[in-house]
Coordinates of C-alpha atoms in Angstrom, one line a residue:
X696 CA 6.3 33.1 -10.8
X697 CA 9.3 31.3 -9.4
X698 CA 9.2 27.6 -8.7
X699 CA 9.5 28.2 -4.9
X700 CA 6.7 30.7 -4.9
X701 CA 4.6 28.4 -7.0
X702 CA 5.0 25.5 -4.5
X703 CA 4.1 27.8 -1.6
X704 CA 1.1 29.0 -3.5
X705 CA -0.1 25.5 -4.3
X706 CA 0.3 24.4 -0.7
X707 CA -1.9 27.3 0.4
X708 CA -4.3 26.4 -2.4
X709 CA -5.1 23.0 -0.9
X710 CA -7.3 24.6 1.7
X711 CA -7.9 28.2 0.6
X712 CA -9.4 27.2 -2.7
X713 CA -8.2 30.5 -4.3
X714 CA -9.6 30.9 -7.8
X715 CA -7.3 30.9 -10.8
X716 CA -8.0 33.0 -13.8
X717 CA -8.4 32.0 -17.5
X718 CA -4.6 31.9 -17.9
X719 CA -4.3 29.4 -15.0
X720 CA -2.4 32.0 -12.9
X721 CA -2.9 32.1 -9.2
X722 CA -4.8 35.0 -7.6
X723 CA -3.0 36.4 -4.6
X724 CA -5.6 37.2 -2.1
X725 CA -6.7 36.6 1.4
X726 CA -9.3 34.2 2.6
X727 CA -12.0 37.0 2.5
X728 CA -11.9 36.7 -1.3
X729 CA -12.9 33.1 -1.2
X730 CA -16.6 32.4 -2.2
X731 CA -18.8 29.7 -0.7
X732 CA -20.9 27.8 -3.1
X733 CA -24.4 26.3 -2.6
X734 CA -24.0 22.5 -2.0
X735 CA -25.4 20.2 -4.6
X736 CA -26.2 16.5 -4.3
X737 CA -24.3 14.9 -1.4
X738 CA -23.0 18.3 -0.4
X739 CA -20.7 18.6 -3.4
X740 CA -19.4 22.0 -4.4
X741 CA -16.8 23.1 -7.0
X742 CA -13.2 22.7 -5.7
X743 CA -12.7 26.4 -6.1
X744 CA -15.2 27.1 -3.3
X745 CA -14.2 27.9 0.3
X746 CA -16.6 25.2 1.6
X747 CA -15.0 22.5 -0.6
X748 CA -13.2 20.0 1.6
X749 CA -12.2 17.6 -1.2
X750 CA -10.1 18.1 -4.3
X751 CA -12.6 15.9 -6.2
X752 CA -16.1 14.6 -5.9
X753 CA -15.7 11.5 -3.7
X754 CA -17.7 8.5 -4.8
X755 CA -19.7 6.4 -2.3
X756 CA -19.6 2.9 -3.9
X757 CA -15.8 2.6 -4.3
X758 CA -15.3 3.7 -0.7
X759 CA -17.7 1.1 0.6
X760 CA -16.1 -1.6 -1.5
X761 CA -12.6 -0.8 -0.3
X762 CA -13.8 -0.6 3.3
X763 CA -15.2 -4.1 3.0
X764 CA -12.0 -5.4 1.5
X765 CA -9.9 -3.9 4.2
X766 CA -12.4 -5.3 6.8
X767 CA -11.9 -8.8 5.4
X768 CA -8.2 -8.4 5.5
X769 CA -8.4 -7.2 9.1
X770 CA -10.4 -10.3 10.0
X771 CA -8.0 -12.6 8.3
X772 CA -5.0 -11.1 10.1
X773 CA -6.9 -11.3 13.4
X774 CA -7.6 -15.0 12.9
X775 CA -4.0 -15.7 11.8
X776 CA -2.6 -13.9 14.8
X777 CA -4.6 -16.1 17.1
X778 CA -3.9 -19.3 15.1
X779 CA -0.2 -18.8 14.8
X780 CA 0.1 -17.2 18.3
X781 CA 2.0 -14.2 17.1
X782 CA 1.4 -11.5 19.7
X783 CA 3.2 -8.8 17.8
X784 CA 0.8 -9.2 14.9
X785 CA -1.5 -6.7 16.6
X786 CA 0.7 -4.1 14.8
X787 CA -0.4 -5.2 11.3
X788 CA -4.0 -5.6 12.5
X789 CA -4.0 -2.0 13.6
X790 CA -2.8 -1.0 10.1
X791 CA -5.6 -2.9 8.4
X792 CA -8.2 -1.7 10.9
X793 CA -7.2 2.0 10.4
X794 CA -7.6 1.5 6.6
X795 CA -11.0 0.0 7.2
X796 CA -12.2 2.8 9.5
X797 CA -10.7 5.4 7.1
X798 CA -12.8 4.2 4.2
X799 CA -15.9 3.6 6.2
X800 CA -15.7 7.3 7.2
X801 CA -14.9 8.2 3.6
X802 CA -18.0 6.4 2.4
X803 CA -20.1 8.4 4.9
X804 CA -18.3 11.6 3.9
X805 CA -19.0 11.0 0.2
X806 CA -22.7 11.4 1.1
X807 CA -22.2 14.4 3.3
X808 CA -19.3 16.4 1.9
X809 CA -20.0 19.5 3.9
X810 CA -19.1 17.7 7.1
X811 CA -15.5 18.7 7.7
X812 CA -15.0 16.1 10.5
X813 CA -15.5 13.2 8.0
X814 CA -12.9 14.7 5.6
X815 CA -10.4 15.3 8.4
X816 CA -10.7 11.9 10.0
X817 CA -10.5 10.1 6.7
X818 CA -7.5 12.1 5.7
X819 CA -5.5 11.5 8.9
X820 CA -6.3 7.8 9.3
X821 CA -5.6 7.1 5.6
X822 CA -2.3 9.0 5.7
X823 CA -1.0 7.2 8.8
X824 CA -2.3 3.6 8.4
X825 CA 0.6 2.4 6.2
X826 CA 3.1 3.2 9.0
X827 CA 1.7 0.3 11.1
X828 CA 2.3 -2.1 8.2
X829 CA 5.8 -0.6 7.8
X830 CA 6.5 -1.3 11.5
X831 CA 5.3 -4.9 11.2
X832 CA 7.8 -5.5 8.4
X833 CA 10.6 -4.2 10.7
X834 CA 9.5 -6.3 13.6
X835 CA 9.2 -9.4 11.4
X836 CA 12.7 -9.1 9.9
X837 CA 14.2 -8.6 13.3
X838 CA 12.7 -11.9 14.5
X839 CA 14.0 -13.5 11.3
X840 CA 17.5 -12.5 12.2
X841 CA 17.0 -13.9 15.7
X842 CA 15.5 -17.2 14.3
X843 CA 17.7 -17.9 11.2
X844 CA 20.9 -15.8 11.2
X845 CA 24.0 -17.8 12.3
X846 CA 25.3 -15.0 14.4
X847 CA 21.9 -13.5 15.3
X848 CA 23.0 -10.1 14.1
X849 CA 23.4 -8.1 10.9
X850 CA 26.0 -5.3 10.3
X851 CA 26.9 -5.5 14.0
X852 CA 23.3 -5.0 15.1
X853 CA 21.7 -7.8 17.1
X854 CA 18.1 -8.7 16.3
X855 CA 16.6 -6.9 19.3
X856 CA 18.6 -3.8 18.4
X857 CA 17.3 -3.9 14.8
X858 CA 13.7 -4.1 16.1
X859 CA 14.2 -1.3 18.6
X860 CA 16.0 1.1 16.3
X861 CA 13.8 0.8 13.3
X862 CA 10.5 0.7 15.2
X863 CA 11.5 3.9 17.0
X864 CA 12.4 5.3 13.6
X865 CA 8.9 4.4 12.4
X866 CA 7.4 6.0 15.5
X867 CA 9.3 9.2 14.9
X868 CA 8.1 9.2 11.3
X869 CA 4.6 8.5 12.5
X870 CA 4.7 11.5 14.9
X871 CA 6.0 13.8 12.2
X872 CA 3.5 12.7 9.6
X873 CA 0.7 12.9 12.1
X874 CA 1.6 16.4 13.1
X875 CA 1.8 17.4 9.4
X876 CA -1.5 15.6 8.5
X877 CA -3.4 17.1 11.4
X878 CA -2.1 20.6 10.5
X879 CA -3.0 20.1 6.9
X880 CA -6.6 19.2 7.6
X881 CA -9.3 20.9 5.4
X882 CA -10.3 23.3 8.2
X883 CA -6.8 24.8 8.8
X884 CA -5.7 28.3 7.8
X885 CA -3.5 29.0 4.8
X886 CA -0.3 29.4 6.7
X887 CA -0.9 26.3 8.9
X888 CA -1.7 24.1 5.8
X889 CA 1.6 25.3 4.2
X890 CA 3.6 24.3 7.3
X891 CA 1.7 21.1 7.7
X892 CA 2.4 19.9 4.1
X893 CA 6.1 20.6 4.6
X894 CA 6.1 18.7 7.9
X895 CA 4.3 15.8 6.4
X896 CA 6.6 15.5 3.4
X897 CA 9.6 15.6 5.8
X898 CA 8.1 12.7 7.7
X899 CA 7.5 10.7 4.5
X900 CA 11.1 11.4 3.5
X901 CA 12.4 10.1 6.8
X902 CA 10.3 7.0 6.4
X903 CA 11.7 6.3 3.0
X904 CA 15.3 6.9 4.1
X905 CA 15.0 4.3 6.9
X906 CA 13.3 1.9 4.4
X907 CA 16.4 2.1 2.2
X908 CA 18.7 1.5 5.1
X909 CA 16.5 -1.4 6.2
X910 CA 16.6 -3.0 2.7
X911 CA 20.4 -2.9 3.0
X912 CA 20.2 -4.9 6.2
X913 CA 17.9 -7.4 4.5
X914 CA 20.3 -7.9 1.7
X915 CA 23.2 -8.5 4.1
X916 CA 21.0 -11.1 5.9
X917 CA 20.2 -12.8 2.6
X918 CA 23.8 -13.1 1.6
X919 CA 25.0 -14.4 5.0
X920 CA 22.2 -17.0 5.2
X921 CA 22.8 -18.1 1.6
X922 CA 26.4 -18.7 2.4
X923 CA 25.6 -20.5 5.7
X924 CA 22.6 -22.6 4.9
X925 CA 21.9 -22.7 1.2
X926 CA 18.4 -23.2 0.0
X927 CA 15.4 -25.3 1.2
X928 CA 15.2 -26.3 4.8
X929 CA 17.6 -24.8 7.3
X930 CA 19.2 -26.4 10.4
X931 CA 17.0 -28.2 13.0
X932 CA 14.2 -28.7 10.6
X933 CA 13.4 -25.0 10.2
X934 CA 11.7 -23.9 7.1
X935 CA 13.5 -21.8 4.5
X936 CA 13.8 -18.1 5.2
X937 CA 13.5 -17.2 1.6
X938 CA 9.8 -16.9 1.0
X939 CA 9.3 -14.8 4.1
X940 CA 12.2 -12.5 3.3
X941 CA 11.0 -11.9 -0.3
X942 CA 7.5 -11.2 1.1
X943 CA 9.1 -8.4 3.2
X944 CA 10.7 -7.1 0.1
X945 CA 7.3 -7.0 -1.5
X946 CA 5.7 -5.2 1.4
X947 CA 8.3 -2.5 1.5
X948 CA 8.0 -2.1 -2.3
X949 CA 4.3 -1.5 -1.9
X950 CA 5.0 1.1 0.8
X951 CA 7.6 2.8 -1.4
X952 CA 5.1 3.1 -4.3
X953 CA 2.7 4.7 -1.9
X954 CA 5.4 7.1 -0.7
X955 CA 6.3 8.1 -4.2
X956 CA 2.6 8.8 -4.9
X957 CA 2.3 11.0 -1.9
X958 CA 5.4 13.0 -2.8
X959 CA 4.0 13.5 -6.3
X960 CA 0.6 14.5 -4.9
X961 CA 1.9 17.2 -2.4
X962 CA 5.3 18.3 -3.7
X963 CA 4.0 18.5 -7.3
X964 CA 1.6 21.2 -6.2
X965 CA -2.2 21.6 -6.4
X966 CA -2.1 23.2 -9.9
X967 CA -3.9 22.5 -13.2
X968 CA -0.7 21.0 -14.5
X969 CA -0.6 18.4 -11.8
X970 CA -3.7 16.1 -12.2
X971 CA -2.8 13.8 -9.2
X972 CA -4.7 15.7 -6.4
X973 CA -7.8 16.2 -8.5
X974 CA -8.6 12.6 -9.4
X975 CA -9.7 10.1 -6.8
X976 CA -8.6 7.3 -9.1
X977 CA -4.9 8.0 -8.3
X978 CA -5.6 7.6 -4.6
X979 CA -7.2 4.2 -5.1
X980 CA -4.6 3.0 -7.6
X981 CA -1.4 4.3 -6.0
X982 CA -2.1 4.4 -2.2
X983 CA -5.1 2.2 -1.5
X984 CA -4.3 -0.7 -3.8
X985 CA -0.6 -1.1 -2.8
X986 CA -1.6 -1.3 0.9
X987 CA -4.2 -4.0 0.0
X988 CA -1.4 -5.9 -1.8
X989 CA 0.9 -5.5 1.2
X990 CA -1.7 -6.8 3.6
X991 CA -2.4 -9.7 1.3
X992 CA 1.3 -10.6 1.0
X993 CA 1.6 -10.7 4.8
X994 CA -1.6 -12.8 5.0
X995 CA -0.3 -15.4 2.5
X996 CA 3.3 -15.4 3.7
X997 CA 2.5 -14.9 7.4
X998 CA 5.5 -15.1 9.8
X999 CA 3.7 -17.8 11.8
X1000 CA 3.9 -20.2 8.8
X1001 CA 7.7 -20.0 8.7
X1002 CA 8.9 -19.1 12.2
X1003 CA 7.6 -21.8 14.6
X1004 CA 8.5 -22.7 18.2
X1005 CA 9.8 -20.8 21.2
X1006 CA 12.9 -19.5 19.2
X1007 CA 10.6 -17.7 16.7
X1008 CA 10.2 -14.7 19.0
X1009 CA 12.3 -12.8 21.4
X1010 CA 12.5 -14.2 24.9
X1011 CA 9.7 -13.0 27.2
X1012 CA 10.7 -12.4 30.8
X1013 CA 8.3 -12.3 33.7
X1014 CA 8.2 -9.2 36.0
X1015 CA 10.1 -11.2 38.6
X1016 CA 12.8 -12.2 36.1
X1017 CA 13.1 -8.6 34.9
X1018 CA 13.5 -7.3 38.4
X1019 CA 16.1 -10.1 39.2
X1020 CA 18.0 -9.2 36.0
X1021 CA 18.1 -5.5 37.1
X1022 CA 19.4 -6.5 40.5
X1023 CA 22.1 -8.6 39.0
X1024 CA 23.1 -5.8 36.6
X1025 CA 23.3 -3.3 39.6
X1026 CA 25.3 -5.8 41.6
X1027 CA 27.7 -6.4 38.7
X1028 CA 28.1 -2.6 38.3
X1029 CA 28.8 -2.2 42.0
X1030 CA 31.4 -4.9 42.0
X1031 CA 33.1 -3.4 38.9
X1032 CA 33.1 0.0 40.5
X1033 CA 34.6 -1.4 43.7
X1034 CA 37.2 -3.3 41.8
X1035 CA 38.3 -0.2 39.9
X1036 CA 38.3 1.8 43.2
X1037 CA 40.5 -0.9 44.8
X1038 CA 42.9 -1.0 41.9
X1039 CA 43.3 2.8 42.0
X1040 CA 44.0 2.6 45.8
X1041 CA 46.5 -0.2 45.2
X1042 CA 48.4 1.8 42.6
X1043 CA 48.5 4.9 44.9
X1044 CA 49.9 2.8 47.8
X1045 CA 52.4 1.1 45.6
X1046 CA 53.8 4.5 44.5
X1047 CA 54.2 5.5 48.1
X1048 CA 55.5 2.1 49.2
X1049 CA 57.2 0.0 46.5
X1050 CA 57.1 -3.1 48.7
X1051 CA 53.3 -3.0 49.0
X1052 CA 52.8 -5.0 45.7
X1053 CA 55.4 -7.6 46.7
X1054 CA 53.6 -8.2 50.0
X1055 CA 50.3 -8.8 48.2
X1056 CA 52.0 -11.4 45.9

């Protein structure tokens, strides 16, 4: 079987649970050939059965322990957001909360493995939660540029533009991955799961592409600030940017490890030669643990510890100020348009009457 056909077959395998023979070759058949097994303790069935919604026997105790750890991290970030008055910290709180809910559902699902809703909800929340943490790293760095950078911009991009561009990139990746994750849920048909996996991997690839671009901006920021301010405390009594910057490097490294794991899990195929999808330990070690480390890094090197004062965030305008600014922009555009129109009329009149320009002077 060709590599392309093998990957397609393994994608279909994720939900269809087609049986393989003694030579580990795939059986080509429709879903009617799939056999349901009688559920054992906690609803567990062999992964070759149609009514198997997990690629392994999920364990209850680890899921509970992880849910508790993520719950503690969620509480810590909530307290820090209030203590440091960082409104945008709700983004990282959402990431930690989604991880908590995901593993709470997973612990329940481990005791009721025939409930497809538990498997689907856990899968979608667990796949998407890291994107919140990714977005928080983008938002934090943009504010660092606003707070510390001498020119307030990197590679020609102002701090607000960096936040807007990369957060939107994360939103797009979120939408793509969500679409793929929902389509690849355990209850989907073979064709839908195949498309869903391809869409999800595309979203993961887009996410990593923007992370690489973002790290380039971070390095440019590091070089410029090193040249301008050196080490230790910056101007006006500001703390050093270095610990917070290297914390963001650490967060993005954790996210990259998780992305590599997901690519290995799905692109490697659900085959006997690829052990990743069939062992829950890989999920805990290469997805769950890196996200714990990322949340812990943010908690220890929280932006509120280093960026203090009104300059530490983008200016917040009231509704009245926003309306006034819009009116001023419209007035400026009208004046510019009238000036261009008048200049055009003056040129036309001067061509008809050469003395017209002299009279104006």
